Amino acid sequence: MQSNEDKNLIVAKLDDGENLFESLENIIEKHEIRSGLILSGIGMLRNFVLGYYNGSEYQKKKFADPCELLSLQGSISTEGETVIHLHTSLADEKQNVIGGHLFEAEVCSLNEIVIRKLDDVVLSRRLNPATGLKELQIS
Amino acid sequence: MQSNEDKNLIVAKLDDGENLFESLENIIEKHEIRSGLILSGIGMLRNFVLGYYNGSEYQKKKFADPCELLSLQGSISTEGETVIHLHTSLADEKQNVIGGHLFEAEVCSLNEIVIRKLDDVVLSRRLNPATGLKELQIS
Amino acid sequence: MQSNEDKNLIVAKLDDGENLFESLENIIEKHEIRSGLILSGIGMLRNFVLGYYNGSEYQKKKFADPCELLSLQGSISTEGETVIHLHTSLADEKQNVIGGHLFEAEVCSLNEIVIRKLDDVVLSRRLNPATGLKELQIS
């Protein structure tokens, strides 16, 4: 893993076989991110789990085969516990696209990730008892 | 709806049932956005209308069922009239992805939106009589 | 083509018929981008080539028909040679989405592109002999 910071923007390269979420936690620690936004992510993923929220719970499905990572958008909050909320779209070898809430992923070949560190905004999560979702709070 | 500003970046959380475009107009007013860029949007949408421009007009199709909002990219101009130009990709419960120009949408569960406010660049729209499209102008 | 700069963010509008990669090279020259990130791209593309990396080489497929450009994310490095690494998702007239590594593309109607110029981070490419990929290096 490599990463560097340009003002409040962090550019990272993850390597083949890395656990995407563990690597993001390493970046959070290295760059002292309290709150942040994932603005971009490309490369490839394998062994990833996508979720769809059906109104009461997440239906999850695992995909083993490598897919091109087309987009990655989300948020990082570290108040209380670290939550990395990511949505993604991926393409298979036929260029067909799948996507959803990303729960797990292994880097395939490499990933290029862009994170915007927030200094003046604090993101946190609060449980909404009605839905069971840990909803974003902005302060 | 919650929102806050970190330098020129606005982070917003929209709540279930909100009209996405009305909420974006509220954010534009609250944060005094003259021109801006939508860099990210995740969460879920329902009752949304996607369009495909066939060279002379937009073919529109409405989707009622909730979908995971995978990506949201676009621009905001307010000269003359407010135009919010959004393209999006969404995933259904089978992880299949659909997308297009976004004309209407209702927030499902919640949305996390990221907007970059522009101070030194003015975006406006000018009608291209040949196509009928209100094309972006950058000054 | 029009473009303007708001601090370190460049907003560009490309016109119908332009070669996307040639136009991006013109923007790189005009705005003196040494390293950069493509954060957003919407509009339409035609005559584009998508690729899937199968572990040893890119399988490429050309698409002639216009598609809505839903997302564009990637990186720009100019050390030694200029490399524009782009991943994209696009929707056809049925709202079905395809995507992959973008190798070639012609602007259809127009494109709105957002680029973050990097001042403190230098991106370059180094050949990984094991894969044949020119991998991103961050310094």
CSV table of C-alpha atoms in Angstrom, one decimal:
chain,number,residue,atom,x,y,z
A,1,MET,CA,0.0,0.0,0.0
A,2,GLN,CA,1.2,3.5,-0.9
A,3,SER,CA,-0.5,6.8,0.0
A,4,ASN,CA,0.1,10.5,0.1
A,5,GLU,CA,-1.8,13.6,0.9
A,6,ASP,CA,-2.3,16.7,-1.2
A,7,LYS,CA,-3.9,19.3,1.1
A,8,ASN,CA,-7.0,17.5,2.3
A,9,LEU,CA,-7.0,14.9,-0.5
A,10,ILE,CA,-5.5,11.4,0.0
A,11,VAL,CA,-4.5,9.3,-3.0
A,12,ALA,CA,-3.8,5.6,-2.2
A,13,LYS,CA,-2.7,2.6,-4.2
A,14,LEU,CA,-3.6,-0.8,-2.8
A,15,ASP,CA,-1.9,-4.0,-3.9
A,16,ASP,CA,-3.2,-7.4,-5.1
A,17,GLY,CA,-4.5,-9.6,-2.3
A,18,GLU,CA,-5.1,-6.8,0.3
A,19,ASN,CA,-8.3,-6.7,2.2
A,20,LEU,CA,-9.9,-3.4,1.0
A,21,PHE,CA,-11.5,-2.5,4.4
A,22,GLU,CA,-8.4,-3.3,6.4
A,23,SER,CA,-6.3,-1.2,4.0
A,24,LEU,CA,-8.7,1.6,4.3
A,25,GLU,CA,-8.5,1.4,8.1
A,26,ASN,CA,-4.7,1.6,7.8
A,27,ILE,CA,-5.1,4.7,5.6
A,28,ILE,CA,-7.4,6.2,8.2
A,29,GLU,CA,-4.8,5.7,10.9
A,30,LYS,CA,-1.8,6.8,8.9
A,31,HIS,CA,-3.5,10.0,7.7
A,32,GLU,CA,-5.3,10.6,11.0
A,33,ILE,CA,-8.7,10.8,9.3
A,34,ARG,CA,-11.5,11.5,11.8
A,35,SER,CA,-14.2,12.0,9.1
A,36,GLY,CA,-13.9,11.6,5.4
A,37,LEU,CA,-15.4,10.9,2.0
A,38,ILE,CA,-14.4,8.3,-0.5
A,39,LEU,CA,-14.7,10.1,-3.8
A,40,SER,CA,-13.3,7.5,-6.2
A,41,GLY,CA,-12.0,4.0,-6.5
A,42,ILE,CA,-10.9,2.1,-9.6
A,43,GLY,CA,-8.9,-1.1,-10.3
A,44,MET,CA,-10.3,-4.6,-9.7
A,45,LEU,CA,-11.9,-6.6,-6.9
A,46,ARG,CA,-12.4,-10.3,-6.2
A,47,ASN,CA,-14.2,-12.2,-3.4
A,48,PHE,CA,-16.5,-9.2,-2.7
A,49,VAL,CA,-19.8,-9.2,-1.0
A,50,LEU,CA,-22.6,-6.9,-2.2
A,51,GLY,CA,-25.7,-6.0,-0.3
A,52,TYR,CA,-29.3,-4.8,-1.0
A,53,TYR,CA,-31.3,-3.4,1.9
A,54,ASN,CA,-34.8,-4.8,1.6
A,55,GLY,CA,-36.4,-2.4,4.2
A,56,SER,CA,-35.6,-4.6,7.2
A,57,GLU,CA,-32.2,-6.2,6.5
A,58,TYR,CA,-29.4,-6.5,4.1
A,59,GLN,CA,-29.6,-9.4,1.6
A,60,LYS,CA,-25.9,-10.2,0.9
A,61,LYS,CA,-24.3,-12.1,-2.0
A,62,LYS,CA,-20.7,-13.1,-2.5
A,63,PHE,CA,-18.9,-12.8,-5.9
A,64,ALA,CA,-15.6,-14.7,-6.2
A,65,ASP,CA,-14.5,-13.8,-9.8
A,66,PRO,CA,-12.5,-10.7,-10.4
A,67,CYS,CA,-14.4,-7.7,-11.7
A,68,GLU,CA,-13.3,-4.3,-12.9
A,69,LEU,CA,-14.0,-1.7,-10.1
A,70,LEU,CA,-15.9,1.1,-12.0
A,71,SER,CA,-16.8,3.4,-9.2
A,72,LEU,CA,-16.6,3.7,-5.4
A,73,GLN,CA,-18.3,6.4,-3.4
A,74,GLY,CA,-18.9,6.6,0.4
A,75,SER,CA,-18.1,8.0,3.8
A,76,ILE,CA,-15.9,7.4,6.8
A,77,SER,CA,-16.8,8.1,10.4
A,78,THR,CA,-14.7,7.2,13.4
A,79,GLU,CA,-16.7,8.5,16.3
A,80,GLY,CA,-17.3,5.6,18.7
A,81,GLU,CA,-16.5,3.0,16.1
A,82,THR,CA,-15.1,3.2,12.6
A,83,VAL,CA,-17.7,2.9,9.9
A,84,ILE,CA,-16.7,2.8,6.2
A,85,HIS,CA,-19.9,3.1,4.1
A,86,LEU,CA,-19.2,2.2,0.5
A,87,HIS,CA,-21.4,1.7,-2.6
A,88,THR,CA,-19.8,0.4,-5.8
A,89,SER,CA,-20.4,-0.7,-9.3
A,90,LEU,CA,-18.3,-3.4,-11.0
A,91,ALA,CA,-18.0,-5.0,-14.5
A,92,ASP,CA,-17.4,-8.6,-15.4
A,93,GLU,CA,-15.6,-9.9,-18.4
A,94,LYS,CA,-18.7,-9.4,-20.6
A,95,GLN,CA,-18.8,-5.7,-19.5
A,96,ASN,CA,-22.1,-6.5,-17.6
A,97,VAL,CA,-22.3,-4.3,-14.4
A,98,ILE,CA,-23.4,-5.3,-10.9
A,99,GLY,CA,-23.4,-3.3,-7.8
A,100,GLY,CA,-24.6,-2.5,-4.3
A,101,HIS,CA,-23.5,-1.8,-0.8
A,102,LEU,CA,-20.0,-3.2,-0.4
A,103,PHE,CA,-19.4,-5.3,2.7
A,104,GLU,CA,-16.2,-7.2,2.0
A,105,ALA,CA,-13.6,-7.1,-0.8
A,106,GLU,CA,-10.2,-8.3,-1.8
A,107,VAL,CA,-8.0,-6.1,-4.0
A,108,CYS,CA,-7.3,-7.8,-7.4
A,109,SER,CA,-4.3,-6.5,-9.3
A,110,LEU,CA,-4.5,-3.0,-7.7
A,111,ASN,CA,-6.8,-0.3,-6.5
A,112,GLU,CA,-6.5,3.5,-6.9
A,113,ILE,CA,-8.5,5.2,-4.1
A,114,VAL,CA,-9.3,8.9,-3.5
A,115,ILE,CA,-10.3,10.1,-0.1
A,116,ARG,CA,-11.3,13.6,1.0
A,117,LYS,CA,-10.4,14.3,4.6
A,118,LEU,CA,-12.8,16.5,6.5
A,119,ASP,CA,-11.5,19.0,9.0
A,120,ASP,CA,-14.5,21.2,9.8
A,121,VAL,CA,-17.3,18.6,9.5
A,122,VAL,CA,-17.7,15.6,11.9
A,123,LEU,CA,-19.4,12.5,10.6
A,124,SER,CA,-20.8,10.0,13.1
A,125,ARG,CA,-23.3,7.2,13.1
A,126,ARG,CA,-26.5,6.9,15.1
A,127,LEU,CA,-28.7,3.8,15.2
A,128,ASN,CA,-32.2,4.4,13.9
A,129,PRO,CA,-34.3,1.9,15.9
A,130,ALA,CA,-37.1,1.9,13.3
A,131,THR,CA,-34.8,0.6,10.6
A,132,GLY,CA,-31.8,-0.9,12.3
A,133,LEU,CA,-29.6,1.3,10.2
A,134,LYS,CA,-26.7,3.3,11.6
A,135,GLU,CA,-27.6,6.5,10.0
A,136,LEU,CA,-25.0,9.3,9.1
A,137,GLN,CA,-25.0,12.3,11.4
A,138,ILE,CA,-23.4,15.5,10.2
A,139,SER,CA,-22.1,18.1,12.7
B,1,MET,CA,-32.1,16.9,6.0
B,2,GLN,CA,-28.8,17.7,7.5
B,3,SER,CA,-25.8,19.4,5.9
B,4,ASN,CA,-22.6,21.1,6.7
B,5,GLU,CA,-19.7,22.7,4.9
B,6,ASP,CA,-15.9,21.9,5.0
B,7,LYS,CA,-14.2,24.7,3.2
B,8,ASN,CA,-15.9,24.4,-0.3
B,9,LEU,CA,-17.2,20.9,0.2
B,10,ILE,CA,-20.8,20.3,1.4
B,11,VAL,CA,-21.9,17.0,2.9
B,12,ALA,CA,-25.6,16.4,3.2
B,13,LYS,CA,-27.8,13.6,4.5
B,14,LEU,CA,-31.3,13.4,3.1
B,15,ASP,CA,-34.1,11.4,4.8
B,16,ASP,CA,-36.6,8.8,3.7
B,17,GLY,CA,-39.4,10.2,1.6
B,18,GLU,CA,-37.7,13.5,0.6
B,19,ASN,CA,-37.8,14.6,-3.0
B,20,LEU,CA,-34.2,14.5,-4.1
B,21,PHE,CA,-34.3,17.5,-6.4
B,22,GLU,CA,-36.3,19.7,-3.9
B,23,SER,CA,-33.8,18.8,-1.2
B,24,LEU,CA,-30.9,19.7,-3.4
B,25,GLU,CA,-32.6,23.1,-4.1
B,26,ASN,CA,-32.8,23.6,-0.3
B,27,ILE,CA,-29.1,22.8,0.0
B,28,ILE,CA,-28.3,25.3,-2.8
B,29,GLU,CA,-30.2,28.0,-1.0
B,30,LYS,CA,-28.9,27.2,2.5
B,31,HIS,CA,-25.3,27.1,1.3
B,32,GLU,CA,-25.6,29.9,-1.2
B,33,ILE,CA,-24.4,27.8,-4.1
B,34,ARG,CA,-24.2,29.7,-7.3
B,35,SER,CA,-22.4,27.0,-9.2
B,36,GLY,CA,-21.4,23.5,-8.0
B,37,LEU,CA,-20.6,19.9,-8.8
B,38,ILE,CA,-22.2,16.8,-7.4
B,39,LEU,CA,-19.2,14.5,-6.7
B,40,SER,CA,-20.9,11.6,-4.9
B,41,GLY,CA,-24.3,10.2,-3.8
B,42,ILE,CA,-25.1,6.9,-2.1
B,43,GLY,CA,-28.0,5.4,-0.3
B,44,MET,CA,-31.3,4.3,-1.9
B,45,LEU,CA,-33.8,5.8,-4.3
B,46,ARG,CA,-37.4,4.8,-5.2
B,47,ASN,CA,-39.9,6.2,-7.7
B,48,PHE,CA,-37.1,7.6,-9.9
B,49,VAL,CA,-37.2,8.5,-13.6
B,50,LEU,CA,-34.2,7.7,-15.8
B,51,GLY,CA,-33.7,9.2,-19.2
B,52,TYR,CA,-31.8,8.3,-22.4
B,53,TYR,CA,-31.2,11.0,-25.0
B,54,ASN,CA,-31.9,9.5,-28.4
B,55,GLY,CA,-30.4,12.4,-30.4
B,56,SER,CA,-33.6,14.5,-30.5
B,57,GLU,CA,-35.4,13.9,-27.2
B,58,TYR,CA,-35.2,12.1,-23.8
B,59,GLN,CA,-36.9,8.7,-23.6
B,60,LYS,CA,-37.9,8.5,-20.0
B,61,LYS,CA,-38.8,5.5,-17.9
B,62,LYS,CA,-40.1,5.4,-14.3
B,63,PHE,CA,-38.9,2.8,-11.7
B,64,ALA,CA,-41.0,2.4,-8.6
B,65,ASP,CA,-39.0,-0.2,-6.6
B,66,PRO,CA,-36.2,0.8,-4.2
B,67,CYS,CA,-32.7,0.5,-5.6
B,68,GLU,CA,-29.3,1.0,-4.1
B,69,LEU,CA,-27.8,4.3,-5.3
B,70,LEU,CA,-24.3,3.4,-6.4
B,71,SER,CA,-23.1,6.7,-7.9
B,72,LEU,CA,-24.2,10.2,-8.5
B,73,GLN,CA,-22.3,12.7,-10.6
B,74,GLY,CA,-23.3,16.0,-12.0
B,75,SER,CA,-23.4,19.8,-12.0
B,76,ILE,CA,-25.4,22.7,-10.5
B,77,SER,CA,-26.0,26.0,-12.3
B,78,THR,CA,-28.2,28.8,-11.1
B,79,GLU,CA,-27.8,31.6,-13.6
B,80,GLY,CA,-31.3,32.5,-15.0
B,81,GLU,CA,-32.8,29.2,-13.8
B,82,THR,CA,-31.5,26.5,-11.5
B,83,VAL,CA,-30.5,23.4,-13.4
B,84,ILE,CA,-29.3,20.3,-11.5
B,85,HIS,CA,-27.8,17.9,-14.1
B,86,LEU,CA,-27.4,14.4,-12.6
B,87,HIS,CA,-26.4,11.0,-14.0
B,88,THR,CA,-26.7,7.9,-11.8
B,89,SER,CA,-26.3,4.2,-11.5
B,90,LEU,CA,-28.5,2.0,-9.3
B,91,ALA,CA,-28.7,-1.7,-8.3
B,92,ASP,CA,-31.8,-3.8,-7.7
B,93,GLU,CA,-32.1,-6.7,-5.3
B,94,LYS,CA,-30.4,-9.0,-7.7
B,95,GLN,CA,-27.4,-6.6,-7.9
B,96,ASN,CA,-28.3,-5.8,-11.5
B,97,VAL,CA,-27.4,-2.2,-12.4
B,98,ILE,CA,-29.5,0.3,-14.3
B,99,GLY,CA,-28.8,4.0,-15.0
B,100,GLY,CA,-29.2,7.1,-17.0
B,101,HIS,CA,-29.9,10.8,-16.7
B,102,LEU,CA,-31.9,11.3,-13.5
B,103,PHE,CA,-35.1,13.4,-13.8
B,104,GLU,CA,-37.0,12.6,-10.6
B,105,ALA,CA,-36.3,10.6,-7.5
B,106,GLU,CA,-37.5,10.0,-4.0
B,107,VAL,CA,-35.1,9.3,-1.2
B,108,CYS,CA,-35.4,5.8,0.2
B,109,SER,CA,-34.0,5.1,3.7
B,110,LEU,CA,-31.4,7.9,3.3
B,111,ASN,CA,-29.0,9.6,0.9
B,112,GLU,CA,-25.4,10.8,1.5
B,113,ILE,CA,-24.6,13.5,-1.0
B,114,VAL,CA,-21.3,15.4,-1.6
B,115,ILE,CA,-21.3,18.8,-3.4
B,116,ARG,CA,-18.3,20.9,-4.4
B,117,LYS,CA,-19.2,24.6,-4.3
B,118,LEU,CA,-17.5,26.6,-7.0
B,119,ASP,CA,-16.3,30.2,-6.2
B,120,ASP,CA,-14.1,31.1,-9.1
B,121,VAL,CA,-16.0,29.3,-11.9
B,122,VAL,CA,-19.5,30.2,-13.0
B,123,LEU,CA,-21.6,27.4,-14.6
B,124,SER,CA,-24.6,28.4,-16.7
B,125,ARG,CA,-26.8,26.8,-19.4
B,126,ARG,CA,-27.3,27.9,-23.0
B,127,LEU,CA,-29.9,26.3,-25.3
B,128,ASN,CA,-28.3,24.6,-28.3
B,129,PRO,CA,-31.0,25.1,-31.0
B,130,ALA,CA,-29.6,22.2,-33.0
B,131,THR,CA,-30.2,19.7,-30.3
B,132,GLY,CA,-32.7,21.3,-27.9
B,133,LEU,CA,-30.2,20.6,-25.1
B,134,LYS,CA,-29.4,23.3,-22.5
B,135,GLU,CA,-25.6,22.9,-22.7
B,136,LEU,CA,-23.2,23.7,-19.9
B,137,GLN,CA,-21.3,27.0,-20.3
B,138,ILE,CA,-18.2,27.5,-18.2
B,139,SER,CA,-16.8,31.0,-17.3
C,1,MET,CA,-14.0,22.5,-25.5
C,2,GLN,CA,-14.3,24.9,-22.6
C,3,SER,CA,-12.6,24.6,-19.2
C,4,ASN,CA,-11.9,26.7,-16.2
C,5,GLU,CA,-10.1,26.3,-12.9
C,6,ASP,CA,-11.5,26.8,-9.3
C,7,LYS,CA,-8.5,26.6,-7.1
C,8,ASN,CA,-7.2,23.1,-7.8
C,9,LEU,CA,-10.4,21.8,-9.5
C,10,ILE,CA,-10.9,21.9,-13.3
C,11,VAL,CA,-14.3,21.8,-14.8
C,12,ALA,CA,-14.4,21.1,-18.6
C,13,LYS,CA,-17.1,20.7,-21.2
C,14,LEU,CA,-16.3,18.7,-24.3
C,15,ASP,CA,-18.3,18.9,-27.5
C,16,ASP,CA,-19.9,16.4,-29.8
C,17,GLY,CA,-17.4,14.5,-31.9
C,18,GLU,CA,-14.3,15.2,-29.8
C,19,ASN,CA,-11.9,12.4,-29.0
C,20,LEU,CA,-12.2,12.1,-25.2
C,21,PHE,CA,-8.5,11.2,-24.6
C,22,GLU,CA,-7.2,13.9,-27.0
C,23,SER,CA,-9.4,16.5,-25.3
C,24,LEU,CA,-8.1,15.4,-21.9
C,25,GLU,CA,-4.5,15.8,-23.1
C,26,ASN,CA,-5.4,19.3,-24.3
C,27,ILE,CA,-6.8,20.0,-20.8
C,28,ILE,CA,-3.6,18.6,-19.2
C,29,GLU,CA,-1.5,20.9,-21.3
C,30,LYS,CA,-3.8,24.0,-20.9
C,31,HIS,CA,-4.0,23.7,-17.1
C,32,GLU,CA,-0.4,22.4,-16.7
C,33,ILE,CA,-1.5,19.3,-14.9
C,34,ARG,CA,1.5,17.2,-13.8
C,35,SER,CA,-0.6,14.7,-11.8
C,36,GLY,CA,-4.4,14.6,-11.4
C,37,LEU,CA,-7.5,12.7,-10.6
C,38,ILE,CA,-10.7,12.5,-12.7
C,39,LEU,CA,-13.5,12.7,-10.1
C,40,SER,CA,-16.5,12.9,-12.4
C,41,GLY,CA,-17.7,12.7,-16.0
C,42,ILE,CA,-21.2,12.7,-17.4
C,43,GLY,CA,-22.9,13.2,-20.8
C,44,MET,CA,-22.8,10.6,-23.6
C,45,LEU,CA,-20.1,8.6,-25.4
C,46,ARG,CA,-20.2,6.7,-28.7
C,47,ASN,CA,-17.6,4.5,-30.4
C,48,PHE,CA,-16.0,3.6,-27.1
C,49,VAL,CA,-13.7,0.6,-26.2
C,50,LEU,CA,-14.1,-1.1,-22.8
C,51,GLY,CA,-11.6,-3.5,-21.4
C,52,TYR,CA,-11.5,-6.3,-18.9
C,53,TYR,CA,-8.1,-7.5,-17.5
C,54,ASN,CA,-8.1,-11.3,-17.4
C,55,GLY,CA,-4.9,-11.6,-15.4
C,56,SER,CA,-2.6,-11.5,-18.3
C,57,GLU,CA,-4.0,-9.1,-20.9
C,58,TYR,CA,-6.9,-6.8,-21.6
C,59,GLN,CA,-9.9,-8.2,-23.5
C,60,LYS,CA,-11.3,-5.3,-25.4
C,61,LYS,CA,-14.7,-4.7,-26.9
C,62,LYS,CA,-15.9,-1.8,-29.0
C,63,PHE,CA,-19.4,-0.3,-28.7
C,64,ALA,CA,-20.6,2.0,-31.5
C,65,ASP,CA,-24.0,3.1,-30.2
C,66,PRO,CA,-24.4,6.2,-28.0
C,67,CYS,CA,-24.7,5.5,-24.3
C,68,GLU,CA,-25.3,7.8,-21.3
C,69,LEU,CA,-22.0,8.3,-19.5
C,70,LEU,CA,-23.0,7.6,-15.8
C,71,SER,CA,-19.6,7.8,-14.1
C,72,LEU,CA,-16.0,8.4,-14.8
C,73,GLN,CA,-13.2,8.0,-12.2
C,74,GLY,CA,-9.5,7.8,-12.7
C,75,SER,CA,-6.0,9.2,-12.6
C,76,ILE,CA,-3.6,11.3,-14.7
C,77,SER,CA,0.2,10.9,-14.6
C,78,THR,CA,2.6,12.6,-16.9
C,79,GLU,CA,6.1,11.5,-15.7
C,80,GLY,CA,7.9,10.0,-18.6
C,81,GLU,CA,4.7,9.5,-20.7
C,82,THR,CA,1.2,10.7,-20.1
C,83,VAL,CA,-1.1,8.0,-18.9
C,84,ILE,CA,-4.9,8.6,-18.4
C,85,HIS,CA,-6.3,5.7,-16.4
C,86,LEU,CA,-10.1,5.7,-16.6
C,87,HIS,CA,-12.9,3.4,-15.5
C,88,THR,CA,-16.5,4.1,-16.5
C,89,SER,CA,-20.1,2.9,-16.4
C,90,LEU,CA,-22.6,3.7,-19.2
C,91,ALA,CA,-26.3,3.1,-19.9
C,92,ASP,CA,-28.0,2.1,-23.1
C,93,GLU,CA,-31.5,3.1,-24.3
C,94,LYS,CA,-33.0,0.4,-22.1
C,95,GLN,CA,-31.2,1.7,-19.0
C,96,ASN,CA,-28.9,-1.4,-19.0
C,97,VAL,CA,-25.5,-0.6,-17.7
C,98,ILE,CA,-22.1,-1.7,-19.1
C,99,GLY,CA,-18.6,-0.7,-18.0
C,100,GLY,CA,-14.9,-1.4,-17.7
C,101,HIS,CA,-11.5,0.1,-18.3
C,102,LEU,CA,-12.0,2.9,-20.9
C,103,PHE,CA,-9.5,2.7,-23.8
C,104,GLU,CA,-11.1,4.9,-26.5
C,105,ALA,CA,-14.2,7.1,-26.7
C,106,GLU,CA,-15.8,9.8,-28.8
C,107,VAL,CA,-17.9,12.5,-27.1
C,108,CYS,CA,-21.6,12.3,-28.0
C,109,SER,CA,-23.7,15.4,-27.5
C,110,LEU,CA,-21.4,16.7,-24.7
C,111,ASN,CA,-19.3,15.7,-21.7
C,112,GLU,CA,-19.0,17.5,-18.4
C,113,ILE,CA,-15.7,16.4,-16.8
C,114,VAL,CA,-14.2,17.3,-13.3
C,115,ILE,CA,-10.5,17.0,-12.7
C,116,ARG,CA,-8.6,17.5,-9.4
C,117,LYS,CA,-5.1,18.9,-10.0
C,118,LEU,CA,-2.5,17.6,-7.6
C,119,ASP,CA,0.3,19.9,-6.5
C,120,ASP,CA,1.9,18.1,-3.5
C,121,VAL,CA,1.5,14.5,-4.8
C,122,VAL,CA,3.3,13.2,-7.9
C,123,LEU,CA,1.7,10.2,-9.7
C,124,SER,CA,3.8,8.1,-12.0
C,125,ARG,CA,3.7,4.7,-13.7
C,126,ARG,CA,6.1,1.8,-13.2
C,127,LEU,CA,5.9,-1.5,-15.2
C,128,ASN,CA,5.2,-4.5,-13.1
C,129,PRO,CA,7.0,-7.2,-15.0
C,130,ALA,CA,4.9,-9.9,-13.4
C,131,THR,CA,1.6,-8.6,-14.8
C,132,GLY,CA,2.6,-6.3,-17.6
C,133,LEU,CA,0.6,-3.5,-16.0
C,134,LYS,CA,1.9,0.0,-15.6
C,135,GLU,CA,1.1,0.4,-11.9
C,136,LEU,CA,0.5,3.7,-10.2
C,137,GLN,CA,3.3,5.0,-8.0
C,138,ILE,CA,2.5,7.8,-5.5
C,139,SER,CA,5.2,10.1,-4.2
